[in-house]
Amino acid sequence: LKQKKRDKAKLALRKKKYQMNLLEKARGQLLNIEELIEKVEEAQLQQDVLSAMQTGTDLLQQINSEISLEDAEQLMDDTAEAIAFQEELNQILGGQLNDIDEEDCLKELAQL
């Protein structure tokens, strides 16, 4: 009778050990699956980033192809000339009459 209980106890311990090993294997496999999912998500994110960068680069190249450096330089030169003209005009229009101009104006006013 004692031997039967001992055999049953050994069998129960073996089953427990077997079940524990199965549980550890399952945990390890679950961990591997979780790591794989993380890697897939990371790869997807990287792919999205690269795709966005490619789209941005393509758009920038398209915009740049519509603008030549010569045109940009000419535009800047034209703008500088227009600003210089405007400043000169402002000086002429905003300048005060000198003594000679003032005398001429007074004579003309007197004649009227």
PDB file of C-alpha atoms in Angstrom:
ATOM      1  CA  LEU A   1       0.000   0.000   0.000  1.00  0.00           C
ATOM      2  CA  LYS A   2       2.782   2.373   0.865  1.00  0.00           C
ATOM      3  CA  GLN A   3       4.571   1.560  -2.402  1.00  0.00           C
ATOM      4  CA  LYS A   4       1.443   2.397  -4.461  1.00  0.00           C
ATOM      5  CA  LYS A   5       1.184   5.808  -2.838  1.00  0.00           C
ATOM      6  CA  ARG A   6       4.845   6.377  -3.458  1.00  0.00           C
ATOM      7  CA  ASP A   7       4.446   5.430  -7.149  1.00  0.00           C
ATOM      8  CA  LYS A   8       1.431   7.716  -7.475  1.00  0.00           C
ATOM      9  CA  ALA A   9       3.354  10.535  -5.819  1.00  0.00           C
ATOM     10  CA  LYS A  10       6.271  10.061  -8.251  1.00  0.00           C
ATOM     11  CA  LEU A  11       3.865  10.011 -11.162  1.00  0.00           C
ATOM     12  CA  ALA A  12       2.214  13.200  -9.901  1.00  0.00           C
ATOM     13  CA  LEU A  13       5.620  14.886  -9.543  1.00  0.00           C
ATOM     14  CA  ARG A  14       6.594  13.797 -13.067  1.00  0.00           C
ATOM     15  CA  LYS A  15       3.318  15.163 -14.422  1.00  0.00           C
ATOM     16  CA  LYS A  16       3.863  18.393 -12.544  1.00  0.00           C
ATOM     17  CA  LYS A  17       7.410  18.699 -13.882  1.00  0.00           C
ATOM     18  CA  TYR A  18       6.186  17.913 -17.411  1.00  0.00           C
ATOM     19  CA  GLN A  19       3.418  20.513 -17.120  1.00  0.00           C
ATOM     20  CA  MET A  20       5.895  23.088 -15.795  1.00  0.00           C
ATOM     21  CA  ASN A  21       8.208  22.406 -18.738  1.00  0.00           C
ATOM     22  CA  LEU A  22       5.284  22.793 -21.142  1.00  0.00           C
ATOM     23  CA  LEU A  23       4.338  26.061 -19.452  1.00  0.00           C
ATOM     24  CA  GLU A  24       7.906  27.397 -19.722  1.00  0.00           C
ATOM     25  CA  LYS A  25       8.048  26.411 -23.406  1.00  0.00           C
ATOM     26  CA  ALA A  26       4.716  28.149 -24.014  1.00  0.00           C
ATOM     27  CA  ARG A  27       5.981  31.277 -22.230  1.00  0.00           C
ATOM     28  CA  GLY A  28       9.143  31.236 -24.329  1.00  0.00           C
ATOM     29  CA  GLN A  29       7.152  30.832 -27.524  1.00  0.00           C
ATOM     30  CA  LEU A  30       4.810  33.641 -26.498  1.00  0.00           C
ATOM     31  CA  LEU A  31       7.794  35.870 -25.812  1.00  0.00           C
ATOM     32  CA  ASN A  32       9.213  35.022 -29.250  1.00  0.00           C
ATOM     33  CA  ILE A  33       5.884  35.880 -30.881  1.00  0.00           C
ATOM     34  CA  GLU A  34       5.668  39.187 -29.002  1.00  0.00           C
ATOM     35  CA  GLU A  35       9.212  40.072 -30.085  1.00  0.00           C
ATOM     36  CA  LEU A  36       8.364  39.174 -33.678  1.00  0.00           C
ATOM     37  CA  ILE A  37       5.265  41.392 -33.560  1.00  0.00           C
ATOM     38  CA  GLU A  38       7.394  44.275 -32.243  1.00  0.00           C
ATOM     39  CA  LYS A  39       9.906  43.750 -35.061  1.00  0.00           C
ATOM     40  CA  VAL A  40       7.119  43.729 -37.661  1.00  0.00           C
ATOM     41  CA  GLU A  41       5.625  46.933 -36.218  1.00  0.00           C
ATOM     42  CA  GLU A  42       9.066  48.564 -36.185  1.00  0.00           C
ATOM     43  CA  ALA A  43       9.686  47.520 -39.791  1.00  0.00           C
ATOM     44  CA  GLN A  44       6.266  48.890 -40.797  1.00  0.00           C
ATOM     45  CA  LEU A  45       7.057  52.213 -39.118  1.00  0.00           C
ATOM     46  CA  GLN A  46      10.419  52.376 -40.886  1.00  0.00           C
ATOM     47  CA  GLN A  47       8.726  51.607 -44.189  1.00  0.00           C
ATOM     48  CA  ASP A  48       6.197  54.397 -43.579  1.00  0.00           C
ATOM     49  CA  VAL A  49       8.982  56.852 -42.737  1.00  0.00           C
ATOM     50  CA  LEU A  50      10.955  55.914 -45.846  1.00  0.00           C
ATOM     51  CA  SER A  51       7.840  56.175 -47.993  1.00  0.00           C
ATOM     52  CA  ALA A  52       7.089  59.642 -46.624  1.00  0.00           C
ATOM     53  CA  MET A  53      10.688  60.707 -47.194  1.00  0.00           C
ATOM     54  CA  GLN A  54      10.552  59.409 -50.776  1.00  0.00           C
ATOM     55  CA  THR A  55       7.312  61.292 -51.423  1.00  0.00           C
ATOM     56  CA  GLY A  56       8.824  64.482 -50.003  1.00  0.00           C
ATOM     57  CA  THR A  57      11.987  64.075 -52.058  1.00  0.00           C
ATOM     58  CA  ASP A  58      10.017  63.448 -55.255  1.00  0.00           C
ATOM     59  CA  LEU A  59       7.885  66.536 -54.635  1.00  0.00           C
ATOM     60  CA  LEU A  60      10.924  68.681 -53.871  1.00  0.00           C
ATOM     61  CA  GLN A  61      12.653  67.498 -57.050  1.00  0.00           C
ATOM     62  CA  GLN A  62       9.524  68.274 -59.068  1.00  0.00           C
ATOM     63  CA  ILE A  63       9.342  71.784 -57.620  1.00  0.00           C
ATOM     64  CA  ASN A  64      13.072  72.321 -58.170  1.00  0.00           C
ATOM     65  CA  SER A  65      12.770  71.188 -61.783  1.00  0.00           C
ATOM     66  CA  GLU A  66      10.286  74.013 -62.374  1.00  0.00           C
ATOM     67  CA  ILE A  67      12.725  76.641 -61.090  1.00  0.00           C
ATOM     68  CA  SER A  68      16.092  77.308 -62.694  1.00  0.00           C
ATOM     69  CA  LEU A  69      18.967  78.936 -60.870  1.00  0.00           C
ATOM     70  CA  GLU A  70      19.321  81.438 -63.709  1.00  0.00           C
ATOM     71  CA  ASP A  71      15.676  82.466 -63.334  1.00  0.00           C
ATOM     72  CA  ALA A  72      16.122  82.861 -59.580  1.00  0.00           C
ATOM     73  CA  GLU A  73      19.258  84.971 -60.083  1.00  0.00           C
ATOM     74  CA  GLN A  74      17.499  87.128 -62.680  1.00  0.00           C
ATOM     75  CA  LEU A  75      14.535  87.588 -60.349  1.00  0.00           C
ATOM     76  CA  MET A  76      16.842  88.658 -57.534  1.00  0.00           C
ATOM     77  CA  ASP A  77      18.625  91.113 -59.864  1.00  0.00           C
ATOM     78  CA  ASP A  78      15.299  92.520 -61.098  1.00  0.00           C
ATOM     79  CA  THR A  79      14.101  92.888 -57.515  1.00  0.00           C
ATOM     80  CA  ALA A  80      17.302  94.695 -56.506  1.00  0.00           C
ATOM     81  CA  GLU A  81      16.932  97.063 -59.457  1.00  0.00           C
ATOM     82  CA  ALA A  82      13.285  97.751 -58.613  1.00  0.00           C
ATOM     83  CA  ILE A  83      14.200  98.478 -54.989  1.00  0.00           C
ATOM     84  CA  ALA A  84      17.035 100.773 -56.053  1.00  0.00           C
ATOM     85  CA  PHE A  85      14.697 102.625 -58.443  1.00  0.00           C
ATOM     86  CA  GLN A  86      12.072 103.003 -55.730  1.00  0.00           C
ATOM     87  CA  GLU A  87      14.634 104.325 -53.254  1.00  0.00           C
ATOM     88  CA  GLU A  88      15.924 106.839 -55.822  1.00  0.00           C
ATOM     89  CA  LEU A  89      12.377 107.946 -56.609  1.00  0.00           C
ATOM     90  CA  ASN A  90      11.656 108.331 -52.886  1.00  0.00           C
ATOM     91  CA  GLN A  91      14.731 110.530 -52.522  1.00  0.00           C
ATOM     92  CA  ILE A  92      13.701 112.687 -55.452  1.00  0.00           C
ATOM     93  CA  LEU A  93      10.122 113.074 -54.304  1.00  0.00           C
ATOM     94  CA  GLY A  94      10.998 113.448 -50.654  1.00  0.00           C
ATOM     95  CA  GLY A  95      13.900 115.827 -51.127  1.00  0.00           C
ATOM     96  CA  GLN A  96      13.573 119.465 -50.199  1.00  0.00           C
ATOM     97  CA  LEU A  97      13.819 122.190 -52.744  1.00  0.00           C
ATOM     98  CA  ASN A  98      17.190 123.878 -52.807  1.00  0.00           C
ATOM     99  CA  ASP A  99      17.584 127.663 -52.855  1.00  0.00           C
ATOM    100  CA  ILE A 100      17.666 127.934 -56.668  1.00  0.00           C
ATOM    101  CA  ASP A 101      14.525 125.856 -57.105  1.00  0.00           C
ATOM    102  CA  GLU A 102      12.804 127.844 -54.389  1.00  0.00           C
ATOM    103  CA  GLU A 103      13.669 131.166 -56.040  1.00  0.00           C
ATOM    104  CA  ASP A 104      12.354 129.922 -59.384  1.00  0.00           C
ATOM    105  CA  CYS A 105       9.153 128.814 -57.729  1.00  0.00           C
ATOM    106  CA  LEU A 106       8.689 132.195 -56.008  1.00  0.00           C
ATOM    107  CA  LYS A 107       9.259 134.076 -59.320  1.00  0.00           C
ATOM    108  CA  GLU A 108       6.772 131.877 -61.108  1.00  0.00           C
ATOM    109  CA  LEU A 109       4.281 132.371 -58.286  1.00  0.00           C
ATOM    110  CA  ALA A 110       4.737 136.151 -58.483  1.00  0.00           C
ATOM    111  CA  GLN A 111       4.053 136.095 -62.219  1.00  0.00           C
ATOM    112  CA  LEU A 112       0.795 134.336 -61.643  1.00  0.00           C
TER     113      LEU A 112
END
